CSV table of C-alpha atoms in Angstrom, one decimal:
chain,number,residue,atom,x,y,z
A,73,MET,CA,107.5,86.6,115.5
A,74,LEU,CA,104.5,88.3,116.0
A,75,GLU,CA,101.8,87.4,118.1
A,76,LEU,CA,98.4,88.8,118.1
A,77,ILE,CA,95.8,89.2,121.1
A,78,THR,CA,92.7,91.5,120.6
A,79,ASP,CA,89.0,91.5,120.9
A,80,LYS,CA,86.9,89.7,118.4
A,81,LYS,CA,86.3,93.3,116.3
A,82,HIS,CA,89.8,94.4,116.2
A,83,ASP,CA,90.5,90.6,114.8
A,84,GLU,CA,87.8,91.0,111.8
A,85,ALA,CA,88.8,93.7,111.1
A,86,ARG,CA,92.2,93.1,109.8
A,87,GLN,CA,92.3,92.0,106.1
A,88,GLY,CA,93.1,88.4,105.6
A,89,GLU,CA,92.9,86.7,108.6
A,90,ALA,CA,90.2,84.1,107.7
A,91,PHE,CA,90.6,81.6,105.6
A,92,ALA,CA,88.7,82.3,101.8
A,93,PRO,CA,87.9,78.9,100.0
A,94,PHE,CA,87.2,79.9,96.1
A,95,ALA,CA,84.1,79.8,95.4
A,96,VAL,CA,83.4,79.0,91.8
A,97,ASP,CA,82.2,76.0,91.1
A,98,THR,CA,82.0,74.6,87.2
A,99,THR,CA,81.5,70.4,86.0
A,100,ILE,CA,83.3,70.8,83.1
A,101,TYR,CA,87.2,69.8,83.9
A,102,LYS,CA,88.2,66.7,85.1
A,103,LYS,CA,90.2,67.8,88.1
A,104,HIS,CA,88.9,70.3,90.3
A,105,PHE,CA,91.0,72.3,93.1
A,106,TYR,CA,89.7,74.2,95.6
A,107,ILE,CA,91.9,76.9,97.7
A,108,GLU,CA,92.3,78.4,101.1
A,109,SER,CA,94.2,81.8,101.8
A,110,TYR,CA,95.3,82.7,105.1
A,111,GLY,CA,97.2,86.2,106.3
A,112,CYS,CA,98.0,89.3,104.3
A,113,ALA,CA,95.8,90.6,101.3
A,114,MET,CA,99.2,89.5,99.4
A,115,ASN,CA,98.0,86.4,99.8
A,116,PHE,CA,94.7,86.6,99.0
A,117,ALA,CA,95.7,88.3,95.6
A,118,ASP,CA,98.3,85.3,95.0
A,119,SER,CA,95.5,82.9,95.1
A,120,GLU,CA,94.0,84.7,92.0
A,121,VAL,CA,97.2,84.4,90.6
A,122,VAL,CA,97.1,80.4,91.1
A,123,ALA,CA,93.5,80.1,90.1
A,124,SER,CA,94.1,81.8,86.9
A,125,ILE,CA,97.0,79.7,86.0
A,126,LEU,CA,95.0,76.9,87.2
A,127,LEU,CA,91.9,77.6,85.3
A,128,GLN,CA,94.3,78.4,82.1
A,129,ASN,CA,95.9,74.9,82.5
A,130,GLY,CA,92.8,72.7,82.5
A,131,PHE,CA,92.1,72.3,86.0
A,132,GLY,CA,88.4,73.6,87.5
A,133,ALA,CA,87.6,75.5,90.9
A,134,THR,CA,85.2,74.1,93.4
A,135,LYS,CA,84.0,75.7,96.4
A,136,ASP,CA,83.5,72.0,98.1
A,137,VAL,CA,86.6,70.4,99.5
A,138,GLU,CA,85.1,67.2,99.7
A,139,GLN,CA,84.6,67.7,95.7
A,140,ALA,CA,88.4,68.6,94.9
A,141,ASP,CA,91.0,66.9,92.9
A,142,LEU,CA,93.6,69.1,94.3
A,143,ILE,CA,93.6,71.0,97.9
A,144,PHE,CA,95.8,73.9,98.2
A,145,ILE,CA,96.5,76.0,100.9
A,146,ASN,CA,98.2,79.8,100.8
A,147,THR,CA,100.0,80.1,103.9
A,148,CYS,CA,101.2,83.1,106.2
A,149,SER,CA,104.7,82.7,108.1
A,150,ILE,CA,104.8,86.0,110.0
A,151,ARG,CA,103.5,84.9,112.5
A,152,GLU,CA,103.7,81.5,114.8
A,153,LYS,CA,100.0,81.3,115.3
A,154,ALA,CA,99.3,81.5,111.7
A,155,GLU,CA,101.5,78.3,110.9
A,156,ASP,CA,100.0,76.7,113.9
A,157,ARG,CA,96.6,77.1,112.1
A,158,VAL,CA,97.6,75.9,109.1
A,159,ARG,CA,99.3,72.9,110.0
A,160,LYS,CA,95.9,72.1,112.4
A,161,ARG,CA,93.9,72.4,108.8
A,162,LEU,CA,96.2,69.7,107.3
A,163,THR,CA,95.3,67.2,109.9
A,164,GLU,CA,91.4,67.8,108.9
A,165,PHE,CA,92.2,67.0,105.3
A,166,ARG,CA,93.5,63.4,106.5
A,167,SER,CA,90.2,62.0,106.5
A,168,LEU,CA,89.4,63.4,102.8
A,169,LYS,CA,92.6,61.7,101.5
A,170,ARG,CA,91.9,58.4,102.8
A,171,ALA,CA,88.4,58.4,101.2
A,172,ASN,CA,90.3,59.8,97.9
A,173,PRO,CA,93.6,58.5,98.3
A,174,GLY,CA,94.3,60.3,94.7
A,175,MET,CA,94.0,63.7,96.4
A,176,LEU,CA,96.9,66.1,96.0
A,177,VAL,CA,97.7,68.1,98.7
A,178,GLY,CA,99.6,71.2,98.0
A,179,VAL,CA,101.1,73.9,100.4
A,180,LEU,CA,102.1,77.8,99.1
A,181,GLY,CA,103.5,80.9,100.0
A,182,CYS,CA,105.7,82.3,102.9
A,183,MET,CA,105.5,79.1,105.4
A,184,ALA,CA,106.3,76.9,102.4
A,185,GLU,CA,109.2,79.2,101.3
A,186,ARG,CA,110.6,79.0,104.8
A,187,LEU,CA,110.4,75.6,105.5
A,188,LYS,CA,110.9,74.3,102.1
A,189,ALA,CA,111.3,70.9,101.8
A,190,LYS,CA,111.3,70.1,105.3
A,191,PHE,CA,107.6,70.6,105.3
A,192,ILE,CA,107.0,67.2,103.5
A,193,GLU,CA,109.3,65.7,105.9
A,194,GLU,CA,107.3,67.0,109.0
A,195,GLU,CA,103.5,67.2,106.9
A,196,LYS,CA,103.7,63.5,105.3
A,197,LEU,CA,100.0,64.6,103.9
A,198,VAL,CA,101.7,67.2,101.8
A,199,ASP,CA,102.3,66.5,98.5
A,200,MET,CA,103.4,69.7,96.9
A,201,VAL,CA,105.5,72.6,98.2
A,202,ILE,CA,105.6,75.8,96.3
A,203,GLY,CA,106.8,79.3,97.0
A,204,PRO,CA,105.7,82.6,96.3
A,205,ASP,CA,107.6,83.0,92.7
A,206,ALA,CA,107.0,79.3,91.7
A,207,TYR,CA,103.4,79.5,91.0
A,208,ARG,CA,104.0,79.2,87.0
A,209,THR,CA,105.4,76.0,87.3
A,210,LEU,CA,102.0,74.5,88.8
A,211,PRO,CA,101.4,72.5,86.6
A,212,ALA,CA,104.4,70.1,86.4
A,213,LEU,CA,105.0,70.0,90.1
A,214,ILE,CA,101.1,68.4,89.7
A,215,GLU,CA,101.9,66.0,86.9
A,216,GLU,CA,105.0,65.0,89.2
A,217,ALA,CA,102.8,64.6,91.9
A,218,GLU,CA,100.9,62.6,90.0
A,219,THR,CA,103.5,59.8,89.5
A,220,GLY,CA,104.1,59.6,93.5
A,221,GLN,CA,106.9,61.7,94.0
A,222,LYS,CA,106.7,64.7,96.4
A,223,ALA,CA,107.0,68.0,94.0
A,224,VAL,CA,109.0,71.0,95.3
A,225,ASN,CA,109.8,74.4,94.1
A,226,VAL,CA,110.8,77.1,96.2
A,227,LEU,CA,113.2,79.0,93.8
A,228,LEU,CA,112.9,83.0,94.4
A,229,SER,CA,113.0,85.4,92.0
A,230,ARG,CA,114.7,88.7,90.5
A,231,ASP,CA,111.9,89.4,87.7
A,232,GLU,CA,109.0,87.1,88.5
A,233,THR,CA,105.9,89.7,89.0
A,234,TYR,CA,103.1,87.4,87.0
A,235,ALA,CA,102.3,90.9,85.3
A,236,ASP,CA,101.0,89.1,82.5
A,237,ILE,CA,98.6,86.7,84.3
A,238,ALA,CA,94.8,88.0,84.8
A,239,PRO,CA,93.8,87.3,88.5
A,240,ILE,CA,90.4,85.3,88.9
A,241,ARG,CA,88.8,87.0,91.5
A,242,LEU,CA,88.4,84.8,94.7
A,243,ASN,CA,84.7,85.4,96.7
A,244,SER,CA,84.5,88.9,95.2
A,245,ASN,CA,81.7,91.4,96.4
A,246,GLY,CA,81.9,92.8,92.5
A,247,VAL,CA,82.6,96.1,94.0
A,248,THR,CA,86.4,95.8,95.7
A,249,ALA,CA,90.0,94.3,94.3
A,250,PHE,CA,93.5,93.8,95.0
A,251,VAL,CA,95.7,94.8,93.0
A,252,SER,CA,99.6,93.6,92.9
A,253,ILE,CA,101.7,96.1,92.4
A,254,MET,CA,105.3,95.1,93.7
A,255,ARG,CA,106.7,91.7,95.1
A,256,GLY,CA,109.3,91.4,97.7
A,257,CYS,CA,111.2,93.7,100.0
A,258,ASN,CA,114.4,95.4,100.7
A,259,ASN,CA,113.9,96.4,103.9
A,260,MET,CA,115.9,94.4,106.8
A,261,CYS,CA,113.8,94.3,109.5
A,262,SER,CA,115.0,92.6,112.3
A,263,PHE,CA,111.7,90.6,113.2
A,264,CYS,CA,110.3,89.9,109.7
A,265,VAL,CA,110.7,86.7,108.0
A,266,VAL,CA,109.1,88.6,104.4
A,267,PRO,CA,112.7,88.9,103.1
A,268,PHE,CA,113.3,85.8,103.5
A,269,THR,CA,110.0,84.3,101.8
A,270,ARG,CA,109.5,86.8,99.2
A,271,GLY,CA,112.5,88.0,98.2
A,272,ARG,CA,113.9,91.3,97.0
A,273,GLU,CA,111.6,94.1,95.9
A,274,ARG,CA,110.7,94.0,92.2
A,275,SER,CA,107.8,96.4,90.5
A,276,ARG,CA,105.4,95.5,88.2
A,277,ASP,CA,105.2,96.9,84.5
A,278,ALA,CA,103.1,100.3,84.8
A,279,GLU,CA,101.1,99.8,82.0
A,280,SER,CA,100.0,96.2,83.1
A,281,ILE,CA,98.6,97.5,86.3
A,282,ILE,CA,96.6,100.6,84.4
A,283,ASN,CA,95.2,98.0,82.2
A,284,GLU,CA,94.2,95.5,85.1
A,285,CYS,CA,92.6,98.5,86.8
A,286,LYS,CA,90.6,99.7,84.0
A,287,VAL,CA,89.4,96.7,83.4
A,288,LEU,CA,88.3,96.2,86.6
A,289,PHE,CA,86.1,99.2,86.5
A,290,GLU,CA,84.9,98.2,83.2
A,291,ASP,CA,83.7,94.9,84.7
A,292,GLY,CA,82.1,96.9,87.3
A,293,TYR,CA,84.4,97.2,90.6
A,294,ARG,CA,84.7,100.7,92.0
A,295,GLU,CA,87.6,100.5,94.2
A,296,VAL,CA,90.5,99.3,94.0
A,297,THR,CA,93.4,98.4,96.8
A,298,LEU,CA,97.1,99.0,95.2
A,299,LEU,CA,99.1,96.0,97.1
A,300,GLY,CA,102.9,95.6,98.2
A,301,GLN,CA,105.2,94.6,100.9
A,302,ASN,CA,106.2,98.4,100.8
A,303,VAL,CA,103.8,100.3,97.9
A,304,ASP,CA,106.0,103.9,98.3
A,305,SER,CA,109.1,102.1,97.1
A,306,TYR,CA,107.3,101.2,93.5
A,307,HIS,CA,109.7,102.6,90.8
A,308,PHE,CA,109.5,101.1,87.5
A,309,VAL,CA,111.5,102.9,84.4
A,310,ASP,CA,109.1,102.5,81.4
A,311,ASP,CA,110.8,102.0,78.1
A,312,GLY,CA,107.3,102.6,76.3
A,313,LEU,CA,106.5,106.0,77.5
A,314,LYS,CA,106.4,108.6,74.5
A,315,ASN,CA,106.0,112.7,74.6
A,316,ASP,CA,103.5,115.0,73.3
A,317,ASP,CA,105.0,114.7,70.0
A,318,GLY,CA,104.8,110.9,70.2
A,319,GLN,CA,108.4,110.3,70.3
A,320,ARG,CA,110.1,107.8,72.6
A,321,MET,CA,111.2,109.5,76.3
A,322,ILE,CA,115.0,108.8,76.5
A,323,ASP,CA,115.1,110.8,79.6
A,324,ASP,CA,115.3,108.5,82.8
A,325,GLN,CA,113.1,111.2,84.8
A,326,SER,CA,110.7,111.7,82.4
A,327,ARG,CA,110.5,107.3,82.0
A,328,THR,CA,110.4,106.8,86.0
A,329,VAL,CA,107.2,106.1,87.3
A,330,THR,CA,107.2,106.7,90.7
A,331,PHE,CA,104.3,105.2,93.4
A,332,ALA,CA,102.9,108.6,93.2
A,333,LYS,CA,103.2,108.8,89.8
A,334,LEU,CA,101.3,105.6,89.4
A,335,LEU,CA,98.4,106.5,92.0
A,336,GLU,CA,97.7,109.3,89.9
A,337,ARG,CA,97.6,107.7,87.0
A,338,VAL,CA,95.1,105.1,88.6
A,339,ALA,CA,92.7,107.7,89.6
A,340,LEU,CA,92.8,109.2,86.5
A,341,ILE,CA,91.2,106.1,85.4
A,342,SER,CA,87.8,107.3,86.4
A,343,PRO,CA,86.3,109.9,89.3
A,344,LEU,CA,84.2,106.6,90.2
A,345,LEU,CA,87.1,104.5,90.6
A,346,ARG,CA,88.2,104.8,94.4
A,347,VAL,CA,91.8,103.9,95.3
A,348,ARG,CA,93.4,102.7,98.1
A,349,PHE,CA,96.7,101.2,99.1
A,350,SER,CA,98.8,99.1,101.7
A,351,THR,CA,101.3,99.1,103.0
A,352,SER,CA,103.2,102.3,103.6
A,353,HIS,CA,106.7,102.4,104.9
A,354,PRO,CA,107.0,105.5,107.1
A,355,LYS,CA,110.8,106.1,105.7
A,356,ASP,CA,109.9,105.9,102.1
A,357,ILE,CA,106.3,107.8,102.1
A,358,THR,CA,106.7,111.1,100.0
A,359,ASP,CA,105.2,114.5,99.9
A,360,ASP,CA,104.6,113.8,96.7
A,361,VAL,CA,102.4,110.8,97.7
A,362,LEU,CA,100.7,113.2,99.8
A,363,TYR,CA,100.4,116.3,97.4
A,364,THR,CA,98.3,113.0,95.3
A,365,ILE,CA,95.9,112.2,97.8
A,366,ALA,CA,94.6,115.5,98.4
A,367,LYS,CA,94.8,116.4,95.0
A,368,TYR,CA,92.1,113.4,93.8
A,369,GLU,CA,88.7,113.3,95.7
A,370,ASN,CA,89.1,109.5,94.8
A,371,ILE,CA,92.2,108.4,96.5
A,372,CYS,CA,91.1,107.4,99.6
A,373,ASN,CA,92.2,109.5,102.8
A,374,TYR,CA,93.9,106.8,104.5
A,375,ILE,CA,97.0,105.7,105.4
A,376,HIS,CA,98.5,102.6,107.3
A,377,LEU,CA,101.5,103.5,108.4
A,378,PRO,CA,103.2,101.0,110.8
A,379,VAL,CA,105.3,102.3,113.8
A,380,GLN,CA,106.1,98.5,115.4
A,381,SER,CA,107.4,100.6,118.7
A,382,GLY,CA,107.7,104.3,120.3
A,383,SER,CA,111.5,103.5,121.3
A,384,THR,CA,114.1,105.0,119.3
A,385,ARG,CA,116.3,102.4,120.6
A,386,VAL,CA,114.1,99.7,120.2
A,387,LEU,CA,113.3,101.1,116.8
A,388,GLN,CA,117.1,100.8,115.7
A,389,MET,CA,117.4,97.2,117.3
A,390,MET,CA,114.1,96.6,114.8
A,391,ASN,CA,116.4,98.3,111.9
A,392,ARG,CA,113.4,100.5,111.2
A,393,THR,CA,115.7,103.4,109.7
A,394,TYR,CA,113.9,106.2,111.6
A,395,SER,CA,113.0,107.4,115.0
A,396,ARG,CA,110.6,108.1,117.4
A,397,GLU,CA,110.7,111.9,116.3
A,398,TRP,CA,110.9,111.1,112.9
A,399,TYR,CA,107.6,109.5,112.8
A,400,ILE,CA,106.1,111.6,114.7
A,401,ALA,CA,107.0,114.6,112.3
A,402,LYS,CA,105.6,112.3,109.4
A,403,VAL,CA,102.6,112.2,111.4
A,404,ASP,CA,102.0,115.5,111.8
A,405,ARG,CA,103.1,116.3,107.8
A,406,ILE,CA,100.2,113.6,107.0
A,407,ARG,CA,97.8,115.6,108.9
A,408,GLU,CA,98.9,118.7,107.7
A,409,LEU,CA,98.5,117.9,104.2
A,410,ILE,CA,95.4,116.1,104.6
A,411,PRO,CA,93.6,116.8,107.7
A,412,ASP,CA,90.9,114.2,107.5
A,413,CYS,CA,93.4,111.5,106.6
A,414,GLY,CA,92.7,108.2,109.0
A,415,ILE,CA,95.6,106.9,110.3
A,416,SER,CA,96.3,103.0,111.1
A,417,THR,CA,99.4,101.2,112.5
A,418,ASP,CA,101.1,98.1,113.7
A,419,MET,CA,102.8,98.0,116.9
A,420,ILE,CA,105.2,95.2,118.7
A,421,SER,CA,105.1,94.8,122.7
A,422,GLY,CA,107.9,92.6,124.1
A,423,PHE,CA,110.4,93.1,121.3
A,424,CYS,CA,114.2,92.0,122.7
A,425,THR,CA,115.3,94.2,125.2
A,426,GLU,CA,112.5,96.2,125.6
A,427,THR,CA,112.1,98.1,129.1
A,428,GLU,CA,109.1,99.5,130.9
A,429,GLU,CA,110.3,103.0,129.7
A,430,ASP,CA,110.9,101.6,126.3
A,431,HIS,CA,107.0,100.5,126.5
A,432,ARG,CA,105.9,103.6,127.8
A,433,ASP,CA,107.4,105.5,125.1
A,434,SER,CA,105.1,103.1,122.8
A,435,LEU,CA,102.0,104.2,125.2
A,436,SER,CA,102.8,107.9,124.9
A,437,LEU,CA,103.6,107.9,120.9
A,438,MET,CA,99.9,105.9,120.4
A,439,GLU,CA,98.5,108.7,122.9
A,440,TYR,CA,99.9,111.2,120.5
A,441,CYS,CA,99.2,109.7,117.2
A,442,LYS,CA,95.7,108.8,118.5
A,443,TYR,CA,94.9,105.8,115.6
A,444,ASP,CA,92.1,104.8,113.9
A,445,LEU,CA,93.1,101.8,114.0
A,446,ALA,CA,96.0,99.6,115.2
A,447,TYR,CA,97.5,95.9,115.1
A,448,LEU,CA,98.6,95.2,118.1
A,449,TYR,CA,101.1,92.1,118.9
A,450,PHE,CA,103.8,90.4,121.2
A,451,TYR,CA,106.8,89.5,119.7
A,452,SER,CA,107.7,85.8,119.4
A,453,GLU,CA,111.4,84.9,117.7
A,454,ARG,CA,110.5,83.8,114.0
A,455,PRO,CA,113.2,81.5,112.9
A,456,GLY,CA,115.9,82.8,110.5
A,457,THR,CA,115.3,86.3,110.9
A,458,LEU,CA,118.2,89.1,111.8
A,459,ALA,CA,117.1,89.4,115.6
A,460,ALA,CA,116.6,85.8,116.4
A,461,ARG,CA,120.3,85.5,115.2
A,462,ARG,CA,121.3,88.2,117.1
A,463,PHE,CA,119.8,89.1,120.1
A,464,ALA,CA,118.0,87.2,122.7
A,465,ASP,CA,114.3,86.9,123.2
A,466,ASP,CA,114.6,88.0,127.0
A,467,VAL,CA,111.5,89.6,127.9
A,468,PRO,CA,109.2,87.3,129.9
A,469,LEU,CA,105.9,86.0,128.1
A,470,GLU,CA,103.8,87.4,131.2
A,471,VAL,CA,105.2,90.8,130.3
A,472,LYS,CA,104.5,91.2,126.8
A,473,LYS,CA,100.9,90.2,127.6
A,474,ARG,CA,100.2,92.8,130.1
A,475,ARG,CA,102.2,95.4,127.9
A,476,LEU,CA,100.3,94.4,125.0
A,477,GLN,CA,97.3,94.3,126.8
A,478,GLU,CA,97.9,98.2,127.9
A,479,LEU,CA,98.4,98.9,124.2
A,480,VAL,CA,95.2,97.4,123.1
A,481,ASP,CA,93.3,99.0,126.0
A,482,LEU,CA,94.5,102.3,124.7
A,483,TYR,CA,93.7,101.8,121.2
A,484,ARG,CA,90.0,101.0,122.0
A,485,ASP,CA,90.0,104.4,124.1
A,486,HIS,CA,91.2,106.0,121.1
A,487,SER,CA,88.9,103.9,118.4
A,488,LEU,CA,86.0,105.3,120.4
A,489,ILE,CA,86.8,108.4,120.3
A,490,SER,CA,87.7,108.6,116.4
A,491,MET,CA,84.4,107.1,115.9
A,492,GLN,CA,82.3,109.6,117.9
A,493,LYS,CA,84.0,112.7,116.3
A,494,ASP,CA,82.6,111.7,113.2
A,495,VAL,CA,79.0,111.8,114.5
A,496,GLY,CA,77.1,114.3,112.6
A,497,LYS,CA,79.4,114.2,109.9
A,498,ILE,CA,78.1,113.4,106.0
A,499,PHE,CA,80.4,110.9,104.1
A,500,LYS,CA,80.3,109.4,101.0
A,501,VAL,CA,80.1,105.6,101.3
A,502,LEU,CA,80.9,102.9,98.4
A,503,VAL,CA,77.9,100.1,99.2
A,504,GLU,CA,79.9,97.0,98.9
A,505,GLY,CA,76.7,94.4,100.3
A,506,ASN,CA,74.2,93.6,102.9
A,507,SER,CA,74.8,94.3,106.5
A,508,LYS,CA,76.2,91.0,108.2
A,509,LYS,CA,73.4,91.6,111.3
A,510,ASP,CA,70.4,93.3,109.3
A,511,GLU,CA,69.5,92.3,105.4
A,512,ASN,CA,67.4,95.3,105.8
A,513,GLU,CA,70.8,97.2,105.7
A,514,LEU,CA,73.7,97.9,103.8
A,515,HIS,CA,77.6,98.2,104.8
A,516,GLY,CA,80.4,99.8,103.0
A,517,ARG,CA,83.5,102.4,103.9
A,518,ALA,CA,83.7,105.8,104.0
A,519,ASP,CA,86.7,107.6,102.7
A,520,ASN,CA,88.7,107.3,106.0
A,521,ASN,CA,88.4,103.5,105.9
A,522,LYS,CA,85.4,103.3,108.7
A,523,VAL,CA,82.5,100.4,108.1
A,524,VAL,CA,79.3,102.5,107.9
A,525,VAL,CA,76.1,100.5,108.0
A,526,PHE,CA,72.5,102.4,106.9
A,527,PRO,CA,69.2,101.6,105.8
A,528,LYS,CA,68.8,99.7,102.5
A,529,GLU,CA,66.3,101.7,100.8
A,530,ASN,CA,66.6,101.2,97.1
A,531,PHE,CA,70.4,101.2,97.0
A,532,LYS,CA,72.1,98.7,95.3
A,533,LYS,CA,75.7,97.0,95.8
A,534,GLY,CA,78.5,99.0,94.1
A,535,GLU,CA,76.9,102.6,94.3
A,536,TYR,CA,78.1,105.5,96.6
A,537,VAL,CA,75.7,107.0,98.5
A,538,MET,CA,76.0,109.9,100.8
A,539,VAL,CA,75.1,109.1,104.6
A,540,LYS,CA,75.2,111.1,107.3
A,541,ILE,CA,76.3,109.2,110.7
A,542,GLU,CA,73.9,109.8,113.7
A,543,ARG,CA,75.7,107.3,116.3
A,544,CYS,CA,78.6,104.8,116.4
A,545,THR,CA,79.8,101.5,117.9
A,546,ALA,CA,83.9,101.1,118.6
A,547,GLY,CA,83.9,99.7,115.4
A,548,THR,CA,81.1,101.0,113.0
A,549,LEU,CA,79.6,104.4,111.9
A,550,LEU,CA,75.5,103.9,112.1
A,551,GLY,CA,73.5,106.9,109.5
A,552,LYS,CA,70.7,107.4,107.1
A,553,PRO,CA,71.1,108.7,103.5
A,554,VAL,CA,70.7,112.3,102.9
A,555,THR,CA,70.6,111.8,99.0
A,556,PRO,CA,69.8,109.4,96.8
A,557,SER,CA,73.3,108.6,96.0
A,558,ALA,CA,76.4,110.3,94.5
A,559,PRO,CA,77.8,110.3,91.2
């Protein structure tokens, strides 16, 4: 289990930390649903699939939980804190259910998969428990629950990708969107519950991904983020690919779509469509991917490269399959091929048997890499993981927290330095909307994923604006436009 301690800026920077209710209302359906999503971007993307399935089966969406006949919480199981947050939210629904006894409450996602039917025993309020691969069965499960029976489906699939379902964009800004390209994970990191809650890796049909991105662009979206637990291991053999003569290819190598090839095909949709991706495993990101990023201006120069520890000994216990030196060489290679690439990471303090020397290795690795963004946690055990079965959680909590704070302090220093280096530079910024602090200002992100705020003038959401950075805070670049807009 991973626990996060950090400042407010850091917490807000992590996508998907806060819940996001579906913000579309309609009165033409007999029953209405309400969704809250917690955790990673994959959960938010899954909620968009759930919304699509429910709408196709005659259920309407509401942004008002008090008007809902169906309440769904899409859950995260990566940290105990995330699960506690869901349980607390469920208690807040009790009064709603007392006022509307026919209301149904369903728990979706990783927490549902981890606890299965036990969830219903622990939370009597819950009527349905649905795992990440069972969303197509939601209409039948709702029918079952309406009879007074508790409904559970947590079967994992080796094939399900929801490739044929067009997601309904939740709380969309109309500019940026997530596109799921694969599900599951084959990396058995000893601290991680994901392989047990999301199953084995399976890659989505490449054509369905390209078509979804094309539709998004035609609908006015200007940035897509390709999502997967480990996007670099994307691998799809396309039986529909043809050669220049129109003949179907029979050579497996020619028909194989790697992540680098997929990235290129999405980039070629339009130079106006920005492309991001998350998350990369250091062992799988290839030079082909790096060359592709360097080749196309609309593939953003930003890579999230989780390291988890700076100690080779601890990395071996985590089953990360690389050493400290190997990881550093990968960072060096990224900066060699993409000199301005922003790099972020995840790191855990206090993993089983971690010593002060191991901790100093983590600090020195951070000092070497000088990350632009870092998600920092202290370790505590997650039931069902390899670490829970094999190792004692033997680092005292106060030691974990002290070491974590040292990582956070070092990261803050590096983050500010990274921001200061961009003062005076000009960035192409995609406008995502008004600044939260001042309606006369706009905010967007630069190519390196840093948030940029600048005067609104006559610019609009979805436009590209060239902005010269004049000053910065620890988490934001502040500047002024230097041209009306960028093509």
